[in-house]
Amino acid sequence: MKRIHSILLSILFFSGLGISNAQNTAGEQDLIERIIENIAEQEEESPDYTNLLEEITKLIQNPLNINTASAHDLEKLYFLNQNQIEQLIKYREKNGAILSIYEIQLITGFSAELVKNIAPLISTKANPKPIIIKKTQHQLLIRSEHNFQKEAGYNTTSENSKYLGDPWKYYSRYQMQSPNSGIDFGFTAENDKGEPFFKDQNSNGFDFYSAHIQKKSNGLLKQINLGDYQIKFGQGLSLWSGMGGKKSSFTTQNAKKSQGVRSYKSTDENRFFRGASIIISPLNGIDIATFASYKKIDASSDADTISSYASSIVNTGLHRNRNELDKKDAVKEKLLGGYFTWNLKNTQFGAAFIQYSYSPEIKITEKAYSQYNFTGKNNYNLSINYQTQINNIHLFGEASRSKSGGIGILQGANIQIHPQFNLETIYRKYDKDFHAHYSNSLSEQSRSQNEEGIYIGINFHPFPKWSIKAYYDQFEFHWLRYSSNSPTNGHEYFSQIEYTNSDKLSVYFRYKQENKADNVNADFINTPVEFEKTQYRLHLSAKPAANWEIRNRIEFTKHKQGEQNENGFLIYQDLIYRFSQFPLNISLRYALFDTDSYDTRIYAYENDILYSYSVPAYYNKGSRFYFNLNYKVNNKITFYARYAQTKYSDTESIGSGTSLIHGDTKSDVKLQLKFRF
């Protein structure tokens, strides 16, 4: 009776928030925006979000039944940390099946905001949708993208720099899934803008091809992967190919959840494995995996009096001209390895080994900062990891060693101090000679090397409609970096307060400050000088009517280094409309921005076509506009279109080198067809 009374109170509260089991397109889009934008703001490189977008979309289309989901299944819900998963399972065991989504807030560690975020991904019913899909599913995507303003590479007279293709990007992907047989098969083909298509050195058509087949079963032979795949294991110190995620507004969700071997469906041409993998499960809770991979990677080549070698690894994946084509497939990469996991009730142990072989050898030691970088033909990583739950404390960690003797260590704890207060702390130390080519663990830099730091994050819900998130990260670099000619240290502080009055109104304010030292050009020698970057953001989302949604944001940034002070701002307005009686959705944005330099750039996620993404950095001065639409022709065909334009003020050119555009305007279009059969 007490439980029913609590549920009724929760229903009354959540009815004010407008949460329901019905899938809400606005909520889904906001969900994707929160996840990707938070990750993208911290990435120095541009990861491929295709796999993440597909995982979220798949959950939205097939919500997870939280009454039957295992702990491993619940890990797929991006917003949950291990403490929350443990509390949800305990609640089920004690009280039986969760009767309604409203009831979830009664679970320790689950706030109104969290329930609102996961609502589009979950269900309390065994069959949330009336259609039970058992037959084989097929999906085909065909996409083209075009730049209207030609870059200098199309018109240059230099034979080595001239683009050999046209300003169109071509992309296609086929996916077949058979639920009955456990088979997942697909292929991807991509040709970037400017790359030759069925001509010159690209007579095979597309510049990049990827294919995979995955077979799962419940027997001894648990999983087989052939073709392209990725591995995400432990805390990412040795094995985490693909996107890993850096510090973000998910302040207490930095403990990685091992995903094992998965089919590769993205277009990043570097961070994946190509070959075969086998997973066996000889005993309940024990998985043993072996894998082998062989592929070629891009690199700049050089030679000395003894032999040739790779002087740098190239990760752009672009092969538009002779210079870029000369770097294509310059190094052969061979990998062999395996991992072992042992799952107990509240504890998991794991170990992994991976061995690399490169031909020709890699030698990147020309600069002082690169003296401890990997050099040679062979490397290996050996690592062990664990995670365990002790009451309201989730402990996790990993230690790894490379052939050089360098060590990487990460140790963390997530503590549910109070039902409304969660604390996470992580210590990391990566030696300057720690070489892990497929690592992607928590760090300030893009690589897990030459760094030591401690991270503390909190998530606090003082009142049902309010949330406060914050983190503080102190880090130190014991050796030089690309942008610093001496060892340095720094810190980063982030805080966000959010108010969600109802499903129709949400507003948050964010403050972020980073202190670090980078080189400043001088007459005699470049020397590191500390800089301070501060960001302020106010964001509002509202639904004035059933089919309408508006989003407003204003953001300011300041960058101070020495005597130089720079500022920037971004303001935008989003309008989203979904027709009730017509299968058409449209969205548009108009943005104004003005920054003094690239140092005061501001990132903002943009709505895009299905399985595509756009997280541009707004900098300099100008305006940006984009317009999206998707039209469902019938149950099997959907059409997507997007047009975007950026117009700069007081500038005669955009970009540099072969990417230079003469003029003050840059615009592009995307067209896509999705077939399901």
mmCIF file with all atom_site columns, C-alpha atoms in Angstrom, residues 261-353:
data_model
loop_
_atom_site.group_PDB
_atom_site.id
_atom_site.type_symbol
_atom_site.label_atom_id
_atom_site.label_alt_id
_atom_site.label_comp_id
_atom_site.label_asym_id
_atom_site.label_entity_id
_atom_site.label_seq_id
_atom_site.pdbx_PDB_ins_code
_atom_site.Cartn_x
_atom_site.Cartn_y
_atom_site.Cartn_z
_atom_site.occupancy
_atom_site.B_iso_or_equiv
_atom_site.pdbx_formal_charge
_atom_site.auth_seq_id
_atom_site.auth_comp_id
_atom_site.auth_asym_id
_atom_site.auth_atom_id
_atom_site.pdbx_PDB_model_num
ATOM 1  C CA . VAL A 1 261 ? 33.694 -6.699  -29.880 1.00 0.00 ? 261 VAL A CA 1
ATOM 2  C CA . ARG A 1 262 ? 31.165 -4.942  -32.093 1.00 0.00 ? 262 ARG A CA 1
ATOM 3  C CA . SER A 1 263 ? 30.593 -4.565  -35.808 1.00 0.00 ? 263 SER A CA 1
ATOM 4  C CA . TYR A 1 264 ? 32.158 -1.430  -37.272 1.00 0.00 ? 264 TYR A CA 1
ATOM 5  C CA . LYS A 1 265 ? 29.724 0.792   -39.196 1.00 0.00 ? 265 LYS A CA 1
ATOM 6  C CA . SER A 1 266 ? 31.421 4.190   -39.192 1.00 0.00 ? 266 SER A CA 1
ATOM 7  C CA . THR A 1 267 ? 33.612 5.978   -41.728 1.00 0.00 ? 267 THR A CA 1
ATOM 8  C CA . ASP A 1 268 ? 36.642 6.839   -39.588 1.00 0.00 ? 268 ASP A CA 1
ATOM 9  C CA . GLU A 1 269 ? 39.356 5.255   -41.745 1.00 0.00 ? 269 GLU A CA 1
ATOM 10 C CA . ASN A 1 270 ? 41.805 4.583   -38.918 1.00 0.00 ? 270 ASN A CA 1
ATOM 11 C CA . ARG A 1 271 ? 40.506 3.539   -35.499 1.00 0.00 ? 271 ARG A CA 1
ATOM 12 C CA . PHE A 1 272 ? 39.070 0.105   -36.223 1.00 0.00 ? 272 PHE A CA 1
ATOM 13 C CA . PHE A 1 273 ? 40.200 -3.491  -36.692 1.00 0.00 ? 273 PHE A CA 1
ATOM 14 C CA . ARG A 1 274 ? 40.008 -5.466  -39.943 1.00 0.00 ? 274 ARG A CA 1
ATOM 15 C CA . GLY A 1 275 ? 40.149 -9.241  -39.775 1.00 0.00 ? 275 GLY A CA 1
ATOM 16 C CA . ALA A 1 276 ? 38.485 -11.748 -37.459 1.00 0.00 ? 276 ALA A CA 1
ATOM 17 C CA . SER A 1 277 ? 37.460 -12.117 -33.835 1.00 0.00 ? 277 SER A CA 1
ATOM 18 C CA . ILE A 1 278 ? 36.060 -15.061 -31.874 1.00 0.00 ? 278 ILE A CA 1
ATOM 19 C CA . ILE A 1 279 ? 34.478 -14.988 -28.413 1.00 0.00 ? 279 ILE A CA 1
ATOM 20 C CA . ILE A 1 280 ? 33.856 -18.192 -26.493 1.00 0.00 ? 280 ILE A CA 1
ATOM 21 C CA . SER A 1 281 ? 32.049 -18.633 -23.182 1.00 0.00 ? 281 SER A CA 1
ATOM 22 C CA . PRO A 1 282 ? 33.260 -21.927 -21.625 1.00 0.00 ? 282 PRO A CA 1
ATOM 23 C CA . LEU A 1 283 ? 31.543 -21.209 -18.288 1.00 0.00 ? 283 LEU A CA 1
ATOM 24 C CA . ASN A 1 284 ? 28.744 -18.952 -17.177 1.00 0.00 ? 284 ASN A CA 1
ATOM 25 C CA . GLY A 1 285 ? 30.147 -15.449 -16.626 1.00 0.00 ? 285 GLY A CA 1
ATOM 26 C CA . ILE A 1 286 ? 33.448 -16.114 -18.413 1.00 0.00 ? 286 ILE A CA 1
ATOM 27 C CA . ASP A 1 287 ? 34.266 -14.712 -21.869 1.00 0.00 ? 287 ASP A CA 1
ATOM 28 C CA . ILE A 1 288 ? 37.491 -15.356 -23.767 1.00 0.00 ? 288 ILE A CA 1
ATOM 29 C CA . ALA A 1 289 ? 38.132 -13.409 -26.964 1.00 0.00 ? 289 ALA A CA 1
ATOM 30 C CA . THR A 1 290 ? 40.878 -13.637 -29.569 1.00 0.00 ? 290 THR A CA 1
ATOM 31 C CA . PHE A 1 291 ? 41.306 -11.311 -32.517 1.00 0.00 ? 291 PHE A CA 1
ATOM 32 C CA . ALA A 1 292 ? 43.576 -10.630 -35.465 1.00 0.00 ? 292 ALA A CA 1
ATOM 33 C CA . SER A 1 293 ? 43.686 -7.581  -37.689 1.00 0.00 ? 293 SER A CA 1
ATOM 34 C CA . TYR A 1 294 ? 45.547 -6.439  -40.779 1.00 0.00 ? 294 TYR A CA 1
ATOM 35 C CA . LYS A 1 295 ? 45.045 -3.144  -42.550 1.00 0.00 ? 295 LYS A CA 1
ATOM 36 C CA . LYS A 1 296 ? 46.967 -0.267  -44.076 1.00 0.00 ? 296 LYS A CA 1
ATOM 37 C CA . ILE A 1 297 ? 47.077 3.204   -42.560 1.00 0.00 ? 297 ILE A CA 1
ATOM 38 C CA . ASP A 1 298 ? 48.044 6.606   -43.959 1.00 0.00 ? 298 ASP A CA 1
ATOM 39 C CA . ALA A 1 299 ? 51.413 8.098   -43.126 1.00 0.00 ? 299 ALA A CA 1
ATOM 40 C CA . SER A 1 300 ? 54.083 10.505  -44.326 1.00 0.00 ? 300 SER A CA 1
ATOM 41 C CA . SER A 1 301 ? 57.184 8.639   -45.458 1.00 0.00 ? 301 SER A CA 1
ATOM 42 C CA . ASP A 1 302 ? 60.846 9.561   -45.171 1.00 0.00 ? 302 ASP A CA 1
ATOM 43 C CA . ALA A 1 303 ? 64.188 7.814   -45.453 1.00 0.00 ? 303 ALA A CA 1
ATOM 44 C CA . ASP A 1 304 ? 67.666 7.904   -43.979 1.00 0.00 ? 304 ASP A CA 1
ATOM 45 C CA . THR A 1 305 ? 70.910 6.231   -45.049 1.00 0.00 ? 305 THR A CA 1
ATOM 46 C CA . ILE A 1 306 ? 69.687 2.861   -43.756 1.00 0.00 ? 306 ILE A CA 1
ATOM 47 C CA . SER A 1 307 ? 65.995 2.512   -44.655 1.00 0.00 ? 307 SER A CA 1
ATOM 48 C CA . SER A 1 308 ? 62.685 4.235   -45.184 1.00 0.00 ? 308 SER A CA 1
ATOM 49 C CA . TYR A 1 309 ? 60.287 4.927   -42.315 1.00 0.00 ? 309 TYR A CA 1
ATOM 50 C CA . ALA A 1 310 ? 56.999 6.622   -41.434 1.00 0.00 ? 310 ALA A CA 1
ATOM 51 C CA . SER A 1 311 ? 57.676 10.086  -40.053 1.00 0.00 ? 311 SER A CA 1
ATOM 52 C CA . SER A 1 312 ? 54.059 10.821  -39.063 1.00 0.00 ? 312 SER A CA 1
ATOM 53 C CA . ILE A 1 313 ? 50.678 9.115   -39.003 1.00 0.00 ? 313 ILE A CA 1
ATOM 54 C CA . VAL A 1 314 ? 47.920 10.868  -40.978 1.00 0.00 ? 314 VAL A CA 1
ATOM 55 C CA . ASN A 1 315 ? 44.393 10.534  -39.577 1.00 0.00 ? 315 ASN A CA 1
ATOM 56 C CA . THR A 1 316 ? 42.361 12.807  -41.871 1.00 0.00 ? 316 THR A CA 1
ATOM 57 C CA . GLY A 1 317 ? 41.193 10.055  -44.230 1.00 0.00 ? 317 GLY A CA 1
ATOM 58 C CA . LEU A 1 318 ? 41.355 12.564  -47.116 1.00 0.00 ? 318 LEU A CA 1
ATOM 59 C CA . HIS A 1 319 ? 42.852 11.569  -50.492 1.00 0.00 ? 319 HIS A CA 1
ATOM 60 C CA . ARG A 1 320 ? 41.950 14.477  -52.759 1.00 0.00 ? 320 ARG A CA 1
ATOM 61 C CA . ASN A 1 321 ? 45.234 15.199  -54.523 1.00 0.00 ? 321 ASN A CA 1
ATOM 62 C CA . ARG A 1 322 ? 48.599 13.639  -55.355 1.00 0.00 ? 322 ARG A CA 1
ATOM 63 C CA . ASN A 1 323 ? 50.151 14.765  -52.073 1.00 0.00 ? 323 ASN A CA 1
ATOM 64 C CA . GLU A 1 324 ? 47.410 13.098  -50.017 1.00 0.00 ? 324 GLU A CA 1
ATOM 65 C CA . LEU A 1 325 ? 47.282 9.989   -52.228 1.00 0.00 ? 325 LEU A CA 1
ATOM 66 C CA . ASP A 1 326 ? 51.025 9.509   -51.749 1.00 0.00 ? 326 ASP A CA 1
ATOM 67 C CA . LYS A 1 327 ? 50.350 9.072   -48.020 1.00 0.00 ? 327 LYS A CA 1
ATOM 68 C CA . LYS A 1 328 ? 47.515 6.586   -48.510 1.00 0.00 ? 328 LYS A CA 1
ATOM 69 C CA . ASP A 1 329 ? 48.136 3.063   -47.159 1.00 0.00 ? 329 ASP A CA 1
ATOM 70 C CA . ALA A 1 330 ? 51.821 3.847   -46.545 1.00 0.00 ? 330 ALA A CA 1
ATOM 71 C CA . VAL A 1 331 ? 52.104 1.639   -43.424 1.00 0.00 ? 331 VAL A CA 1
ATOM 72 C CA . LYS A 1 332 ? 51.006 -1.940  -42.897 1.00 0.00 ? 332 LYS A CA 1
ATOM 73 C CA . GLU A 1 333 ? 49.551 -2.588  -39.455 1.00 0.00 ? 333 GLU A CA 1
ATOM 74 C CA . LYS A 1 334 ? 49.226 -6.109  -38.038 1.00 0.00 ? 334 LYS A CA 1
ATOM 75 C CA . LEU A 1 335 ? 47.554 -6.776  -34.703 1.00 0.00 ? 335 LEU A CA 1
ATOM 76 C CA . LEU A 1 336 ? 47.097 -9.898  -32.609 1.00 0.00 ? 336 LEU A CA 1
ATOM 77 C CA . GLY A 1 337 ? 45.487 -10.030 -29.209 1.00 0.00 ? 337 GLY A CA 1
ATOM 78 C CA . GLY A 1 338 ? 42.813 -11.229 -26.870 1.00 0.00 ? 338 GLY A CA 1
ATOM 79 C CA . TYR A 1 339 ? 40.964 -10.484 -23.680 1.00 0.00 ? 339 TYR A CA 1
ATOM 80 C CA . PHE A 1 340 ? 39.423 -12.356 -20.781 1.00 0.00 ? 340 PHE A CA 1
ATOM 81 C CA . THR A 1 341 ? 36.518 -11.332 -18.537 1.00 0.00 ? 341 THR A CA 1
ATOM 82 C CA . TRP A 1 342 ? 35.095 -13.010 -15.456 1.00 0.00 ? 342 TRP A CA 1
ATOM 83 C CA . ASN A 1 343 ? 31.743 -11.720 -14.244 1.00 0.00 ? 343 ASN A CA 1
ATOM 84 C CA . LEU A 1 344 ? 30.663 -12.446 -10.687 1.00 0.00 ? 344 LEU A CA 1
ATOM 85 C CA . LYS A 1 345 ? 27.528 -11.101 -9.033  1.00 0.00 ? 345 LYS A CA 1
ATOM 86 C CA . ASN A 1 346 ? 28.899 -7.683  -8.057  1.00 0.00 ? 346 ASN A CA 1
ATOM 87 C CA . THR A 1 347 ? 32.441 -7.884  -9.429  1.00 0.00 ? 347 THR A CA 1
ATOM 88 C CA . GLN A 1 348 ? 34.124 -8.151  -12.794 1.00 0.00 ? 348 GLN A CA 1
ATOM 89 C CA . PHE A 1 349 ? 37.765 -8.921  -13.565 1.00 0.00 ? 349 PHE A CA 1
ATOM 90 C CA . GLY A 1 350 ? 39.424 -8.604  -16.946 1.00 0.00 ? 350 GLY A CA 1
ATOM 91 C CA . ALA A 1 351 ? 42.773 -8.841  -18.685 1.00 0.00 ? 351 ALA A CA 1
ATOM 92 C CA . ALA A 1 352 ? 43.837 -7.969  -22.216 1.00 0.00 ? 352 ALA A CA 1
ATOM 93 C CA . PHE A 1 353 ? 46.874 -8.341  -24.450 1.00 0.00 ? 353 PHE A CA 1
#
